XYZ file of C-alpha atoms in Angstrom:
593
model
C 4.211 1.947 -50.715
C 4.847 -1.480 -49.049
C 7.657 -2.218 -51.572
C 9.344 1.089 -50.691
C 9.069 0.306 -46.956
C 10.479 -3.195 -47.481
C 13.347 -1.753 -49.526
C 14.107 0.855 -46.850
C 13.904 -1.878 -44.189
C 16.485 -4.007 -46.049
C 18.835 -1.036 -46.398
C 18.529 -0.189 -42.736
C 18.689 -3.674 -41.344
C 21.076 -5.435 -43.769
C 20.417 -7.779 -46.638
C 18.483 -11.031 -46.370
C 21.731 -12.856 -47.119
C 23.430 -11.235 -44.188
C 20.409 -12.121 -42.001
C 20.466 -15.758 -43.106
C 24.210 -15.932 -42.590
C 23.474 -15.463 -38.927
C 21.102 -18.417 -39.096
C 18.105 -16.242 -38.148
C 19.008 -16.894 -34.506
C 19.323 -14.431 -31.690
C 22.976 -13.489 -31.121
C 24.368 -13.823 -27.612
C 23.621 -10.781 -25.457
C 26.445 -8.451 -24.595
C 25.719 -7.340 -21.052
C 22.338 -6.769 -19.392
C 19.291 -6.204 -21.535
C 17.220 -3.066 -21.529
C 13.423 -3.209 -21.305
C 10.982 -2.827 -24.222
C 7.540 -2.338 -22.655
C 4.543 -3.321 -24.808
C 0.995 -2.547 -23.886
C -1.484 -4.570 -25.961
C -5.148 -4.686 -25.023
C -7.576 -6.671 -27.246
C -10.316 -4.021 -27.000
C -8.006 -1.276 -28.393
C -6.908 -0.997 -32.055
C -3.344 0.014 -31.314
C -0.529 -1.286 -29.143
C 2.106 0.923 -27.560
C 5.824 0.295 -27.422
C 8.273 2.099 -25.141
C 12.030 1.673 -25.069
C 15.263 3.721 -24.724
C 17.459 3.918 -27.850
C 21.203 3.383 -27.624
C 21.680 7.174 -27.931
C 19.696 7.578 -24.649
C 16.476 8.971 -26.149
C 13.176 7.422 -25.067
C 10.804 6.304 -27.796
C 6.990 5.918 -27.391
C 5.363 4.340 -30.423
C 1.698 3.580 -31.262
C 1.215 0.867 -33.940
C -1.879 -0.866 -35.273
C -2.231 -4.291 -33.767
C -3.051 -5.809 -37.187
C -0.083 -4.123 -38.884
C 2.710 -6.554 -40.096
C 5.692 -6.578 -37.808
C 8.022 -5.468 -40.649
C 6.492 -2.003 -40.726
C 6.979 -1.488 -37.016
C 10.646 -2.613 -37.260
C 11.194 -0.249 -40.217
C 9.908 2.658 -38.087
C 12.147 1.640 -35.214
C 15.119 1.508 -37.596
C 14.251 4.992 -38.895
C 14.035 6.351 -35.395
C 17.332 4.716 -34.454
C 18.986 6.217 -37.524
C 17.695 9.654 -36.636
C 19.038 9.234 -33.086
C 22.462 8.332 -34.485
C 22.399 11.273 -36.805
C 21.635 13.632 -33.929
C 24.410 12.049 -31.859
C 26.826 12.400 -34.778
C 25.798 16.054 -35.210
C 26.509 16.774 -31.544
C 29.837 14.895 -31.874
C 30.749 17.065 -34.902
C 29.992 20.157 -32.944
C 32.138 18.875 -30.084
C 34.949 18.227 -32.503
C 34.643 21.737 -33.940
C 34.968 23.037 -30.371
C 38.030 20.944 -29.827
C 36.334 17.826 -28.458
C 36.739 14.227 -29.630
C 35.334 13.279 -33.041
C 32.138 11.155 -33.211
C 31.302 8.305 -35.471
C 29.300 8.897 -38.620
C 25.579 8.112 -38.330
C 24.664 4.671 -39.617
C 21.395 2.754 -39.628
C 21.504 -0.210 -37.202
C 19.924 -3.572 -38.005
C 16.606 -4.102 -36.219
C 15.150 -7.549 -35.523
C 12.681 -9.245 -33.209
C 13.314 -12.702 -31.854
C 10.873 -15.044 -30.112
C 11.522 -16.407 -26.643
C 13.221 -19.469 -28.089
C 15.616 -17.315 -30.088
C 13.999 -17.696 -33.565
C 13.527 -14.622 -35.749
C 9.901 -13.503 -35.934
C 8.649 -13.284 -39.566
C 7.888 -9.777 -40.818
C 4.410 -10.788 -41.958
C 3.292 -11.669 -38.377
C 0.797 -9.053 -37.006
C 2.095 -6.834 -34.225
C -0.374 -8.227 -31.706
C 1.027 -11.734 -32.182
C 4.667 -10.767 -32.663
C 5.320 -8.719 -29.509
C 5.121 -11.483 -26.910
C 6.358 -11.372 -23.382
C 9.984 -12.551 -23.227
C 10.750 -11.827 -26.867
C 13.977 -9.911 -27.648
C 14.161 -6.801 -29.742
C 17.628 -6.132 -31.227
C 18.669 -2.654 -32.373
C 22.217 -2.827 -33.645
C 24.149 -4.482 -30.795
C 21.659 -3.400 -28.129
C 19.122 -6.005 -27.008
C 15.799 -5.387 -25.226
C 13.724 -7.878 -23.290
C 10.083 -7.421 -24.336
C 7.655 -7.072 -21.380
C 4.165 -7.393 -22.611
C 1.501 -5.799 -20.376
C 3.729 -5.681 -17.282
C 2.122 -4.693 -13.993
C 1.852 -0.871 -13.778
C 0.465 1.647 -11.305
C -1.966 4.093 -12.719
C -2.721 5.855 -9.456
C -1.206 5.930 -5.956
C -2.590 8.329 -3.339
C -2.462 8.774 0.407
C -5.314 10.401 2.367
C -4.907 14.079 3.064
C -5.541 13.587 6.760
C -3.507 11.154 8.853
C -4.377 10.447 12.504
C -2.295 8.414 15.018
C -4.053 5.186 15.795
C -6.158 5.195 12.622
C -5.504 3.050 9.558
C -3.920 4.727 6.535
C -5.400 3.053 3.463
C -3.798 4.152 0.163
C -5.768 4.401 -3.014
C -4.075 2.031 -5.467
C -5.150 1.735 -9.086
C -3.177 -0.564 -11.370
C -3.241 -2.064 -14.824
C -2.306 -5.735 -15.354
C -1.950 -5.949 -11.579
C -4.066 -6.169 -8.431
C -3.560 -4.298 -5.144
C -3.488 -7.546 -3.178
C -0.443 -8.693 -5.201
C 1.485 -5.375 -4.938
C 4.427 -4.889 -2.560
C 4.191 -2.063 -0.018
C 6.869 -0.434 2.035
C 6.169 2.420 4.447
C 8.587 5.113 5.558
C 8.489 8.014 8.068
C 10.425 11.229 8.097
C 13.491 11.169 10.303
C 12.726 13.185 13.359
C 14.941 16.276 13.884
C 17.744 15.838 16.397
C 17.332 17.839 19.586
C 17.753 21.495 18.791
C 18.526 20.811 15.136
C 17.030 20.362 11.706
C 15.770 17.070 10.333
C 18.396 15.051 8.535
C 18.052 15.568 4.833
C 19.722 14.480 1.636
C 20.233 16.394 -1.532
C 16.697 15.473 -2.682
C 14.743 16.253 0.502
C 14.108 14.805 3.918
C 15.671 11.569 5.095
C 13.277 8.673 5.372
C 13.358 5.764 7.795
C 11.485 2.448 7.223
C 8.459 2.520 9.474
C 6.554 -0.701 8.978
C 6.477 -4.175 7.572
C 5.284 -4.711 4.010
C 1.554 -4.270 4.625
C -0.975 -2.500 2.499
C -2.585 -0.699 5.438
C -0.463 1.102 7.961
C -1.582 2.457 11.330
C 0.793 5.165 12.620
C 1.488 5.178 16.301
C 1.503 8.225 18.568
C 5.306 8.252 18.200
C 4.842 9.401 14.572
C 2.810 12.501 15.404
C 4.361 15.480 13.616
C 6.076 13.354 10.954
C 5.112 12.810 7.344
C 4.822 9.366 5.760
C 6.001 7.938 2.475
C 4.749 4.829 0.663
C 6.677 2.860 -1.934
C 4.475 0.501 -3.971
C 5.652 -2.073 -6.489
C 2.801 -3.393 -8.724
C 2.441 -7.189 -8.998
C 0.105 -9.538 -10.818
C 0.242 -12.630 -8.580
C 2.389 -14.491 -11.136
C 5.718 -13.239 -9.810
C 5.792 -10.343 -12.343
C 6.449 -6.915 -10.958
C 6.441 -3.513 -12.589
C 8.302 -0.326 -11.794
C 7.685 0.977 -8.265
C 6.170 4.366 -7.482
C 6.473 6.500 -4.350
C 4.066 8.934 -2.753
C 4.551 11.208 0.229
C 1.787 12.430 2.508
C 0.808 16.069 2.065
C 0.987 16.670 5.862
C 2.237 15.121 9.025
C 0.512 12.549 11.209
C -1.754 14.326 13.755
C -2.924 13.236 17.162
C -6.122 11.175 17.218
C -9.221 12.018 19.243
C -8.667 9.420 21.959
C -11.514 7.097 22.820
C -14.205 6.798 20.138
C -17.827 5.642 20.432
C -17.089 2.466 18.488
C -14.018 1.305 20.441
C -16.033 -0.809 22.894
C -18.086 -2.281 20.059
C -14.872 -3.516 18.384
C -14.301 -5.762 21.382
C -17.230 -7.881 20.121
C -16.086 -7.939 16.476
C -12.335 -8.671 16.612
C -12.727 -11.720 14.309
C -14.761 -12.462 11.226
C -17.782 -14.698 11.805
C -17.328 -18.420 11.280
C -18.706 -20.417 8.358
C -22.504 -20.447 8.296
C -22.777 -17.080 10.022
C -23.017 -13.587 8.527
C -22.182 -10.320 10.234
C -24.304 -7.481 8.765
C -23.915 -3.729 9.272
C -26.300 -0.932 8.284
C -25.111 2.658 8.660
C -26.055 6.129 7.446
C -22.627 7.711 7.356
C -23.738 11.363 6.798
C -22.936 12.606 3.294
C -20.354 15.342 3.116
C -22.698 17.214 0.798
C -25.043 17.638 3.783
C -22.409 17.994 6.563
C -20.609 20.922 4.890
C -23.515 23.386 4.585
C -23.873 26.518 6.613
C -27.260 25.202 7.803
C -25.573 22.021 9.131
C -22.807 23.954 10.939
C -25.095 26.546 12.532
C -28.468 24.856 12.940
C -28.218 21.031 12.706
C -24.861 20.455 14.400
C -23.819 23.717 16.143
C -22.362 21.655 18.982
C -19.891 19.821 16.729
C -16.392 21.233 16.392
C -16.004 22.527 12.801
C -12.945 20.391 12.134
C -14.885 17.277 13.144
C -17.353 17.949 10.355
C -14.578 18.037 7.741
C -14.700 15.107 5.370
C -11.032 14.068 5.714
C -11.350 13.945 9.537
C -14.599 11.999 9.472
C -13.232 9.536 6.905
C -10.390 8.576 9.286
C -12.962 7.651 11.966
C -15.290 5.939 9.553
C -12.591 3.722 7.995
C -11.378 2.616 11.443
C -14.934 2.003 12.602
C -16.003 -0.061 9.571
C -12.739 -2.061 9.384
C -13.030 -2.918 13.086
C -16.480 -4.520 12.672
C -14.953 -7.429 10.643
C -18.276 -7.534 8.735
C -19.388 -9.820 5.906
C -22.039 -7.384 4.643
C -22.071 -3.630 4.958
C -24.981 -1.466 3.748
C -24.247 2.270 3.825
C -26.539 5.208 3.101
C -25.613 8.831 2.272
C -22.378 7.810 0.527
C -20.858 10.572 -1.567
C -19.870 9.393 -5.028
C -16.262 10.553 -4.555
C -16.129 9.121 -1.010
C -17.001 5.705 -2.379
C -14.496 5.822 -5.264
C -11.590 7.569 -3.573
C -11.878 6.506 0.077
C -14.273 3.726 1.143
C -13.874 1.328 -1.777
C -9.999 1.364 -1.679
C -9.950 1.155 2.184
C -12.436 -1.684 2.529
C -10.928 -3.509 -0.460
C -7.730 -3.721 1.673
C -9.812 -5.491 4.371
C -11.253 -8.022 1.904
C -14.531 -6.330 0.989
C -15.894 -5.647 -2.497
C -18.064 -2.599 -2.995
C -21.126 -1.777 -5.100
C -22.543 1.737 -5.518
C -25.909 3.118 -6.590
C -26.210 6.915 -6.866
C -29.402 8.822 -6.409
C -30.677 10.526 -9.471
C -29.979 14.332 -9.486
C -27.760 14.048 -6.382
C -24.124 13.357 -5.520
C -24.766 10.716 -2.901
C -26.304 7.257 -2.816
C -26.073 3.736 -1.461
C -23.131 1.390 -1.069
C -23.176 -2.343 -0.384
C -19.960 -4.221 0.493
C -19.540 -7.980 0.796
C -16.600 -10.113 1.963
C -14.877 -11.655 -1.038
C -13.853 -14.888 0.542
C -17.386 -15.522 1.785
C -19.513 -14.341 -1.104
C -19.487 -13.849 -4.869
C -21.881 -11.490 -6.695
C -24.467 -13.229 -8.892
C -26.523 -10.236 -10.029
C -27.650 -6.674 -9.287
C -31.206 -5.402 -9.480
C -31.014 -1.664 -8.453
C -33.957 0.653 -9.149
C -35.028 4.284 -8.635
C -38.493 4.167 -7.022
C -40.077 6.895 -9.226
C -38.758 5.367 -12.450
C -39.805 1.806 -11.498
C -43.252 2.945 -10.459
C -43.896 4.445 -13.865
C -42.258 1.897 -16.128
C -42.234 -1.508 -14.463
C -45.387 -3.624 -14.933
C -44.768 -5.057 -11.445
C -46.076 -1.833 -9.988
C -48.954 -1.077 -12.368
C -51.650 -1.795 -9.825
C -50.008 0.517 -7.272
C -49.419 3.123 -9.931
C -53.064 3.082 -10.892
C -54.175 3.491 -7.285
C -51.731 6.368 -6.821
C -53.031 8.186 -9.911
C -56.217 8.924 -7.936
C -54.193 11.176 -5.639
C -52.260 13.546 -8.025
C -50.682 15.640 -5.268
C -49.177 12.625 -3.598
C -48.266 11.070 -6.907
C -46.354 14.162 -7.905
C -44.378 14.174 -4.670
C -43.569 10.468 -4.962
C -42.278 10.950 -8.548
C -40.165 13.967 -7.556
C -38.196 11.955 -5.023
C -34.801 10.648 -6.011
C -34.766 7.680 -3.564
C -33.286 4.419 -4.793
C -33.147 0.756 -3.866
C -30.008 -1.307 -4.160
C -30.553 -5.060 -4.523
C -27.671 -7.578 -4.805
C -27.901 -11.371 -5.014
C -24.931 -13.059 -3.431
C -23.755 -16.705 -3.435
C -21.814 -18.358 -0.637
C -18.242 -19.097 -1.632
C -18.188 -22.349 0.351
C -21.719 -23.566 -0.278
C -23.090 -22.571 -3.723
C -26.548 -23.695 -2.754
C -26.730 -20.840 -0.278
C -27.806 -17.620 -1.912
C -29.017 -14.406 -0.329
C -30.764 -11.252 -1.482
C -29.279 -8.152 0.154
C -31.384 -4.976 -0.176
C -30.347 -1.488 0.926
C -32.323 1.736 0.834
C -32.797 5.244 2.216
C -36.370 6.402 2.272
C -37.774 9.948 2.060
C -36.652 12.033 5.059
C -39.444 14.555 5.792
C -41.162 14.088 9.210
C -44.562 14.564 7.498
C -43.706 12.226 4.620
C -45.150 9.039 6.088
C -47.515 8.564 3.121
C -44.588 8.987 0.648
C -42.579 6.441 2.575
C -45.400 3.917 2.473
C -45.522 4.113 -1.357
C -41.715 3.823 -1.530
C -41.577 0.743 0.747
C -44.423 -0.868 -1.211
C -42.403 -0.506 -4.405
C -39.293 -1.792 -2.663
C -40.919 -4.950 -1.260
C -42.653 -5.672 -4.556
C -39.327 -5.431 -6.390
C -37.536 -7.571 -3.765
C -40.306 -10.170 -4.060
C -39.669 -10.316 -7.826
C -35.959 -10.924 -7.252
C -36.175 -13.288 -4.248
C -39.269 -15.254 -5.351
C -39.425 -15.098 -9.141
C -35.775 -14.835 -10.303
C -34.263 -16.762 -7.455
C -37.041 -18.816 -5.841
C -37.087 -18.938 -2.020
C -33.777 -17.222 -1.283
C -33.645 -15.419 2.095
C -33.506 -11.624 2.241
C -31.670 -9.127 4.409
C -33.170 -5.638 4.058
C -31.040 -2.837 5.519
C -31.377 0.935 5.481
C -32.312 4.251 6.918
C -36.116 3.976 6.675
C -36.677 7.382 8.351
C -39.457 5.627 10.248
C -39.841 5.077 14.043
C -41.290 1.839 15.394
C -44.636 3.596 15.827
C -44.845 4.533 12.143
C -46.967 3.034 9.391
C -43.922 2.031 7.441
C -42.391 0.041 10.251
C -45.781 -1.626 10.934
C -46.232 -2.512 7.248
C -42.780 -4.087 7.014
C -43.167 -5.955 10.306
C -46.760 -7.191 9.944
C -47.072 -7.685 6.212
C -49.960 -5.234 5.713
C -51.383 -1.788 6.351
C -54.956 -0.679 6.437
C -56.310 2.012 4.137
C -57.368 4.077 7.138
C -53.973 4.142 8.822
C -53.096 7.639 10.135
C -49.937 7.850 8.036
C -51.994 8.141 4.872
C -52.801 11.651 6.083
C -49.325 12.402 7.458
C -49.176 15.723 5.592
C -52.806 16.753 6.100
C -56.132 16.133 4.397
C -55.005 17.720 1.087
C -52.476 14.971 0.641
C -54.614 12.114 1.899
C -54.306 8.892 0.004
C -55.978 5.744 1.326
C -55.087 2.301 0.040
C -54.546 -1.091 1.699
C -51.126 -2.624 1.085
C -49.647 -6.031 1.725
C -46.496 -8.097 1.140
C -45.757 -11.789 1.579
C -42.540 -11.698 3.634
C -42.137 -12.632 7.277
C -39.663 -9.933 8.389
C -38.025 -9.317 11.720
C -35.993 -6.329 12.917
C -32.771 -8.196 13.815
C -31.553 -5.480 16.179
C -34.930 -4.918 17.770
C -36.140 -1.374 18.409
C -33.280 0.584 19.985
C -34.132 3.802 21.812
C -32.390 5.674 19.004
C -30.151 5.166 15.970
C -30.077 8.885 15.147
C -29.069 11.425 17.862
C -28.859 15.115 16.974
C -29.443 18.250 18.984
C -33.130 18.553 18.080
C -34.128 14.881 17.702
C -33.391 11.344 18.651
C -35.153 8.244 17.552
C -34.846 4.839 15.917
C -34.842 5.225 12.132
C -32.485 2.465 10.999
C -33.105 -1.266 10.745
C -31.770 -4.595 9.545
C -34.840 -6.613 8.532
C -34.296 -10.347 8.034
C -36.311 -13.230 6.619
C -37.257 -15.002 9.876
C -38.206 -18.187 8.043
C -34.629 -18.683 6.878
C -32.383 -16.629 9.168
C -31.989 -16.161 12.909
C -30.094 -13.696 15.065
C -26.959 -15.004 16.775
C -25.972 -11.814 18.504
C -26.605 -8.091 18.326
C -23.557 -5.915 18.952
C -24.530 -3.461 21.723
C -24.905 0.188 20.741
C -22.722 2.794 22.387
C -23.913 3.771 25.876
C -25.948 6.985 26.265
C -22.971 8.484 28.121
C -20.708 7.713 25.129
C -23.151 9.199 22.668
C -23.665 12.415 24.684
C -20.078 12.954 25.723
C -19.894 15.811 23.266
C -23.630 16.645 23.575
C -24.849 14.886 20.419
C -23.792 13.396 17.073
C -21.685 13.844 15.045
C -18.735 14.676 17.260
C -14.958 14.524 17.455
C -15.336 10.832 18.447
C -18.163 9.784 16.097
C -18.319 10.472 12.325
C -22.027 10.498 11.671
C -25.333 11.640 13.157
C -26.493 8.001 12.958
C -25.226 4.911 14.806
C -24.305 1.719 12.994
C -26.465 -1.374 13.543
C -24.516 -4.618 13.741
C -25.687 -8.174 14.145
C -24.535 -11.726 13.530
C -26.955 -13.922 11.662
C -27.007 -17.541 10.758
C -28.988 -19.765 8.417
C -31.679 -21.880 10.105
């Protein structure tokens, strides 16, 4: 088989004598070179090769990486011969119809030359042969090999665009990074007075709208106009791939005016200095809960329906979070698709890396973001409470106690609540490490006993990470604890213990009583104190969210004031046209002691 292939290769590419007569050197190029794009990834068995033959046909080839180069060249020669034969056939038909005669089909010589102009031996494996800068010669045509050039795999604009709110494209690339890509924004040309918009043969006319920035904030002057983005992928080494364009599905719309977070942004215009950390905790209201009939008619009947739509709320949320210039952001009720398609790409553009932990059996979960130029991720230690309680020896004593109360045990194990734990290291001082925890406890008003068990598991797990795995590193524990300052859960976190006769052990009546003393070793402080409320809906308002810090290692530099009561109630309650969630973000600046 190999002999036959070699024989065919010689016939198609010329004799070895003819090859050697040329010295095995790359002939001088005649005109500009075409591109031969090679994609070769070590984890995949095949490489791909894409180029345009002299007859104008595009060829996509898949070859084994370990295959000798000679076989790949033989296949290229065969394809080139077929292309010539087709061209000759068309030419013959043209001649029969009175057109000019074409040349007879002939097999072109096919060779591959290294960057320094030497012929690459046929025995060399494809993976080693097709190097960046090599030259493929097919007949007289020459192709510059581009190995793993930057390429866009996805480019999307948000469906909803609001004036005054940042537009953050979703950019996915291979052999490239969004921060190294080139961006150019365009707007539709506005119609002349009394006339139609200027348009070319291929659609509307576009006018450059902004400097080359990844994020673009349209002004009020662009209301009613669509946007277009042209993105050229880059890898940071001055290599750029083919650009791609995407147009917005609809025009820029007017924004809501003043939002609840605008005044807060006055305190957070700049990122904290070295040695300080700005932390944010925020339940952002999952779309899976906002878009139910119950939410629209019972929970939030005062909220305009369009303001409950995900696309609208995402505009507000991205502007709000970006404006806090945070180093750490812990979010709860994050839809899986919102994290992947909206928040992660948007916050990445502002220098934040995101981590996600989904709740079992649900479509939402927790997200933790950290500023890349301040921190690097050392490790993750996420758990689901129910699973950890059953399987982790850390919690055996608690599990044995809980087994005495089967009704409560069943409820605890049915819950899908999770804990996200990330260990970060300072980018400027490697000796500084921090344990960042994020959770969302059981929501039911009568579930105080369930929350006590969940927080006991959480603190035991955090102790294992922050005391055993990384001795004596400080902790920041954020979340929606669904517990007011008068609750057993808050008291337990704050004081380090809870008595077995605390009233929360019977929060759901005598049938579900479970009495057990609990303790933990941390000295924790609510960094933002005890606000009057962090959740404000039509039927309830109260403080449920906290940022707990290790007061032995960290201290509070400043707490960013919450919106005024007038701002919160401008549209009766939350969410509203000027606030994307039913919760309010907590923000504070911390520093190491």
